[in-house]
Short mmCIF file of C-alpha atoms in Angstrom, two decimals:
data_model
loop_
_atom_site.label_atom_id
_atom_site.label_comp_id
_atom_site.label_asym_id
_atom_site.label_seq_id
_atom_site.Cartn_x
_atom_site.Cartn_y
_atom_site.Cartn_z
CA MET A 1 72.42 -0.70 -87.16
CA GLY A 2 74.46 -3.87 -87.57
CA PHE A 3 77.80 -3.85 -89.37
CA PRO A 4 77.68 -1.63 -92.46
CA GLY A 5 80.71 -1.77 -94.72
CA THR A 6 81.77 -5.17 -93.37
CA TRP A 7 82.99 -7.94 -95.68
CA MET A 8 83.76 -11.54 -94.70
CA THR A 9 85.21 -14.43 -96.70
CA THR A 10 82.76 -17.27 -97.40
CA SER A 11 85.06 -19.56 -95.43
CA GLU A 12 84.82 -17.08 -92.55
CA SER A 13 88.60 -17.01 -92.31
CA VAL A 14 88.66 -13.24 -91.86
CA VAL A 15 86.42 -10.19 -91.39
CA TYR A 16 87.21 -6.76 -92.86
CA ARG A 17 85.63 -3.37 -92.19
CA VAL A 18 85.89 -1.42 -95.44
CA VAL A 19 87.17 2.16 -95.19
CA PRO A 20 86.70 3.88 -98.57
CA LYS A 21 89.83 5.18 -100.32
CA CYS A 22 92.07 2.90 -98.19
CA ALA A 23 93.13 0.07 -100.54
CA CYS A 24 89.72 -1.58 -100.24
CA SER A 25 89.73 -2.91 -103.84
CA THR A 26 93.02 -4.73 -103.33
CA ILE A 27 92.02 -6.05 -99.90
CA GLY A 28 88.70 -7.32 -101.24
CA GLN A 29 90.40 -9.12 -104.12
CA ILE A 30 92.92 -10.72 -101.74
CA MET A 31 90.05 -11.99 -99.59
CA TYR A 32 88.24 -13.33 -102.65
CA TYR A 33 91.39 -15.03 -103.92
CA SER A 34 92.08 -16.60 -100.53
CA ASP A 35 88.75 -18.44 -100.79
CA HIS A 36 88.54 -19.23 -104.50
CA GLY A 37 92.11 -19.32 -105.84
CA GLU A 38 91.25 -16.66 -108.42
CA PHE A 39 90.36 -12.98 -108.49
CA PHE A 40 86.88 -11.64 -109.01
CA ASP A 41 86.42 -10.67 -112.66
CA GLY A 42 85.62 -6.98 -112.32
CA ASP A 43 85.46 -4.45 -109.51
CA ILE A 44 85.19 -6.34 -106.23
CA HIS A 45 82.68 -3.74 -105.02
CA ASP A 46 80.28 -5.10 -107.65
CA ALA A 47 80.56 -8.73 -106.51
CA LYS A 48 77.20 -10.13 -105.39
CA GLY A 49 78.55 -13.57 -104.54
CA GLY A 50 81.73 -15.34 -103.49
CA MET A 51 82.01 -13.13 -100.42
CA HIS A 52 79.76 -12.12 -97.55
CA LYS A 53 78.93 -8.41 -97.49
CA TRP A 54 76.68 -6.54 -95.10
CA ALA A 55 75.00 -4.92 -98.13
CA LEU A 56 73.72 -8.37 -99.16
CA ASP A 57 70.68 -9.31 -97.08
CA GLU A 58 71.56 -13.01 -97.10
CA SER A 59 74.98 -12.28 -95.55
CA GLN A 60 73.88 -10.15 -92.61
CA ALA A 61 73.01 -12.92 -90.14
CA ARG A 62 76.31 -14.74 -90.79
CA ILE A 63 78.36 -11.57 -90.42
CA ALA A 64 76.54 -10.46 -87.25
CA ALA A 65 76.91 -13.85 -85.57
CA ASN A 66 80.60 -14.04 -86.43
CA VAL A 67 81.51 -10.49 -85.42
CA LYS A 68 79.58 -10.41 -82.15
CA SER A 69 81.22 -13.63 -80.96
CA HIS A 70 84.60 -12.64 -82.46
CA GLN A 71 84.89 -15.97 -84.25
CA SER A 72 87.26 -14.69 -86.92
CA TYR A 73 90.25 -12.38 -87.12
CA ALA A 74 88.98 -8.85 -87.83
CA PHE A 75 90.91 -5.97 -89.34
CA THR A 76 90.72 -2.71 -91.24
CA CYS A 77 93.07 -0.36 -93.08
CA VAL A 78 93.50 3.42 -92.83
CA ARG A 79 95.30 6.16 -94.77
CA ASN A 80 96.83 9.58 -94.28
CA PRO A 81 93.90 12.06 -94.20
CA TYR A 82 95.69 14.50 -96.50
CA THR A 83 96.23 12.00 -99.32
CA ARG A 84 92.81 10.39 -98.75
CA ILE A 85 90.83 13.60 -99.22
CA LEU A 86 92.96 14.51 -102.26
CA SER A 87 92.28 11.09 -103.77
CA SER A 88 88.55 11.53 -103.15
CA PHE A 89 88.62 14.86 -104.97
CA PHE A 90 90.40 13.60 -108.07
CA ASP A 91 88.43 10.35 -108.26
CA LYS A 92 84.90 11.29 -107.21
CA ILE A 93 84.70 14.97 -108.14
CA CYS A 94 87.00 15.34 -111.17
CA GLY A 95 86.71 11.80 -112.51
CA ILE A 96 84.26 9.93 -114.68
CA GLN A 97 82.96 6.82 -112.91
CA ARG A 98 82.75 3.20 -114.13
CA ASN A 99 79.28 3.83 -115.54
CA GLY A 100 80.61 6.62 -117.76
CA LYS A 101 78.90 9.35 -115.73
CA ARG A 102 79.83 11.88 -113.08
CA TYR A 103 79.71 10.71 -109.47
CA ARG A 104 76.28 11.09 -107.86
CA GLY A 105 74.68 12.71 -110.88
CA LYS A 106 73.97 16.32 -109.97
CA LEU A 107 76.75 16.63 -107.39
CA VAL A 108 79.40 18.15 -109.67
CA PRO A 109 77.04 20.78 -111.21
CA LEU A 110 76.06 21.70 -107.64
CA LEU A 111 79.71 22.18 -106.69
CA VAL A 112 80.40 24.25 -109.80
CA GLN A 113 77.44 26.49 -109.02
CA LYS A 114 77.69 26.86 -105.23
CA TYR A 115 81.44 26.59 -104.61
CA GLY A 116 83.02 27.66 -107.91
CA ILE A 117 84.81 24.34 -108.30
CA GLU A 118 86.33 23.43 -111.67
CA VAL A 119 86.81 19.77 -112.59
CA GLY A 120 88.28 19.76 -116.10
CA GLY A 121 86.72 18.16 -119.17
CA ASP A 122 84.96 14.81 -119.38
CA ASP A 123 88.11 13.36 -120.92
CA GLY A 124 90.09 14.41 -117.84
CA LYS A 125 92.53 16.33 -120.01
CA GLN A 126 91.26 19.90 -119.79
CA GLU A 127 93.53 22.10 -117.71
CA PHE A 128 92.12 23.77 -114.62
CA ASP A 129 93.44 25.23 -111.38
CA GLN A 130 93.65 22.05 -109.31
CA ILE A 131 94.80 23.76 -106.12
CA ALA A 132 92.07 26.42 -106.07
CA SER A 133 89.35 23.89 -106.93
CA PHE A 134 90.53 21.41 -104.33
CA ARG A 135 90.53 24.04 -101.58
CA ARG A 136 86.95 24.96 -102.50
CA PHE A 137 86.05 21.27 -102.41
CA LEU A 138 87.46 21.13 -98.88
CA LEU A 139 84.99 23.82 -97.83
CA PHE A 140 82.19 21.72 -99.30
CA ALA A 141 83.42 18.56 -97.56
CA ARG A 142 83.56 20.42 -94.24
CA ASP A 143 80.03 21.77 -94.75
CA THR A 144 78.65 18.28 -95.41
CA ILE A 145 80.36 16.81 -92.34
CA ARG A 146 79.76 19.63 -89.88
CA TRP A 147 76.35 20.88 -90.94
CA ARG A 148 75.15 18.08 -93.25
CA ARG A 149 74.47 20.59 -96.02
CA PRO A 150 74.12 20.98 -98.92
CA MET A 151 73.98 17.18 -98.58
CA GLU A 152 74.82 14.37 -96.17
CA PRO A 153 78.56 13.58 -95.95
CA ASP A 154 79.76 11.03 -98.49
CA ILE A 155 81.49 7.82 -97.38
CA HIS A 156 84.57 8.68 -99.45
CA TRP A 157 85.39 11.83 -97.49
CA SER A 158 83.71 11.25 -94.13
CA ALA A 159 86.22 10.58 -91.35
CA MET A 160 87.86 7.15 -91.17
CA SER A 161 87.21 7.03 -87.43
CA GLY A 162 83.48 7.16 -88.20
CA HIS A 163 83.71 4.08 -90.41
CA VAL A 164 85.94 2.25 -87.97
CA SER A 165 83.71 3.08 -84.99
CA THR A 166 80.47 1.48 -86.22
CA PHE A 167 82.13 -1.93 -86.08
CA ILE A 168 83.14 -1.37 -82.44
CA VAL A 169 79.95 0.31 -81.24
CA ASN A 170 77.82 -2.56 -82.50
CA GLY A 171 79.89 -5.26 -80.84
CA GLY A 172 82.94 -5.92 -82.99
CA THR A 173 86.60 -6.10 -81.98
CA TYR A 174 89.59 -5.40 -84.24
CA ASP A 175 92.64 -7.62 -84.12
CA ARG A 176 94.63 -5.36 -86.45
CA ILE A 177 94.45 -1.90 -87.97
CA PHE A 178 97.20 -1.13 -90.47
CA TRP A 179 98.17 1.67 -92.83
CA THR A 180 97.95 1.78 -96.63
CA GLU A 181 101.39 3.43 -96.48
CA LYS A 182 102.77 0.16 -95.07
CA PHE A 183 100.34 -2.08 -96.90
CA ASN A 184 102.50 -5.15 -97.49
CA ASP A 185 103.62 -5.35 -93.86
CA GLY A 186 100.11 -4.93 -92.52
CA MET A 187 98.37 -7.26 -94.96
CA GLN A 188 101.04 -9.90 -94.39
CA ASP A 189 100.41 -9.73 -90.65
CA VAL A 190 96.73 -10.44 -91.33
CA LEU A 191 97.46 -13.34 -93.70
CA SER A 192 99.96 -14.84 -91.27
CA ALA A 193 97.35 -14.79 -88.51
CA ILE A 194 94.65 -16.69 -90.42
CA GLU A 195 94.19 -19.94 -92.32
CA THR A 196 92.79 -19.66 -95.83
CA PRO A 197 91.62 -22.31 -98.34
CA HIS A 198 94.14 -20.93 -100.86
CA GLU A 199 97.56 -19.55 -99.97
CA VAL A 200 98.16 -15.91 -100.88
CA ASP A 201 101.59 -14.80 -102.08
CA LEU A 202 101.37 -11.09 -101.36
CA LYS A 203 104.38 -10.29 -103.57
CA ALA A 204 102.52 -11.72 -106.58
CA ILE A 205 99.25 -9.85 -105.96
CA PRO A 206 98.60 -6.89 -108.28
CA ARG A 207 97.23 -3.65 -106.88
CA PHE A 208 93.59 -3.15 -107.77
CA ASN A 209 93.14 0.61 -107.91
CA GLU A 210 89.67 0.84 -109.41
CA SER A 211 89.71 4.65 -109.35
CA GLU A 212 92.94 5.00 -111.31
CA GLY A 213 92.49 6.71 -114.65
CA HIS A 214 89.03 8.07 -113.81
CA GLY A 215 90.18 11.65 -113.49
CA PRO A 216 93.06 14.03 -114.14
CA LYS A 217 96.48 13.31 -112.71
CA ARG A 218 97.53 15.24 -109.63
CA ALA A 219 99.81 17.97 -110.99
CA HIS A 220 101.51 19.07 -107.75
CA PRO A 221 103.05 17.58 -104.61
CA VAL A 222 100.54 16.86 -101.83
CA GLU A 223 101.72 19.73 -99.65
CA ASP A 224 101.05 22.33 -102.40
CA TYR A 225 97.30 21.79 -102.05
CA PHE A 226 97.21 22.72 -98.37
CA ASP A 227 97.75 26.27 -97.14
CA ASP A 228 97.11 27.30 -93.52
CA LEU A 229 93.35 27.55 -94.01
CA SER A 230 93.18 24.19 -95.80
CA MET A 231 95.16 22.53 -93.01
CA HIS A 232 92.80 24.07 -90.45
CA LEU A 233 89.80 22.64 -92.33
CA VAL A 234 91.43 19.21 -92.60
CA PHE A 235 92.16 19.19 -88.88
CA GLU A 236 88.59 20.28 -88.11
CA ILE A 237 87.25 17.35 -90.16
CA TYR A 238 89.84 14.66 -89.36
CA LYS A 239 91.26 15.52 -85.93
CA GLN A 240 90.45 12.08 -84.52
CA ASP A 241 91.88 10.34 -87.57
CA PHE A 242 95.24 12.07 -87.13
CA GLU A 243 95.33 11.31 -83.40
CA LEU A 244 94.14 7.69 -83.35
CA PHE A 245 95.92 6.47 -86.47
CA LYS A 246 99.15 8.39 -85.75
CA TYR A 247 99.52 10.67 -88.74
CA ASP A 248 101.40 13.97 -88.83
CA PHE A 249 98.97 16.87 -89.05
CA ALA A 250 101.71 19.53 -89.01
CA ASN A 251 103.32 18.40 -92.27
CA PRO A 252 101.14 17.46 -95.29
CA ALA A 253 104.30 16.32 -97.11
CA SER A 254 104.86 13.61 -94.50
CA LYS A 255 102.46 10.82 -95.43
CA MET A 256 103.96 8.11 -93.22
CA PRO A 257 102.59 7.38 -89.73
CA THR A 258 104.58 8.71 -86.80
CA GLY A 259 103.85 6.00 -84.23
CA GLU A 260 102.08 2.71 -83.61
CA ILE A 261 98.29 2.46 -83.52
CA ASP A 262 97.08 1.63 -79.99
CA LEU A 263 94.17 -0.78 -80.45
CA GLU A 264 93.06 -0.36 -76.85
CA GLU A 265 92.88 3.40 -77.34
CA VAL A 266 90.94 2.97 -80.60
CA HIS A 267 88.39 0.64 -78.99
CA ALA A 268 88.01 2.87 -75.93
CA LYS A 269 87.59 6.17 -77.80
CA LEU A 270 85.52 4.88 -80.73
CA GLY A 271 83.39 2.54 -78.63
CA GLU A 272 81.84 5.31 -76.55
#
């Protein structure tokens, strides 16, 4: 299986396991800048050079050799499951993508038909019941993850622990896992632990949120989207994410982690 979703700087200063919807655009641009002294012109996910990616055939041997021998500092970044699944809904389901089309073509019409989900107009301005539609989307997300129907689970709403685990199962070791909610502290720890061709001043780095503006704005506080049933579904899908990455399941309004991530526990439980 190798190391899907793994990026590495061309200088091999650092290795990163991408977790979708967890600041991956900003992290990728920081890695690119640390090698080249400039940002990639465009969405870093589209870059076909200037960085090693597992999705590029020519990068796989370099990444595999590095990760298996733990030559470079390796890290990833995680996010509160409540805000992550909400972000996935507004970006991927309600939003228009970079190519000017709906995400995954026929996905949204399928959701409208089978789950009664509304997504607003193509301009993102049409009013719709965000809370009701999101809760129906949660049912769909649960169905894809638990029963793999009506489609396979998508990387943007499949559990973070699943992404994080492939790196471990196939022979990788993390030196750091940090939270998007404490991004500057975590990213600075990574930068302080490695040597890069170009120095990165984290305070001067813009945030690259490639999904921003794709869809309608969230109209309510996070906690308004989650009633008892919604919380039950979220826990069913993301139980391990809450436990391993120390987020508060009981209170959707509390997005900050409640304790420190235990790397030994993560490696033990996700390496099985």
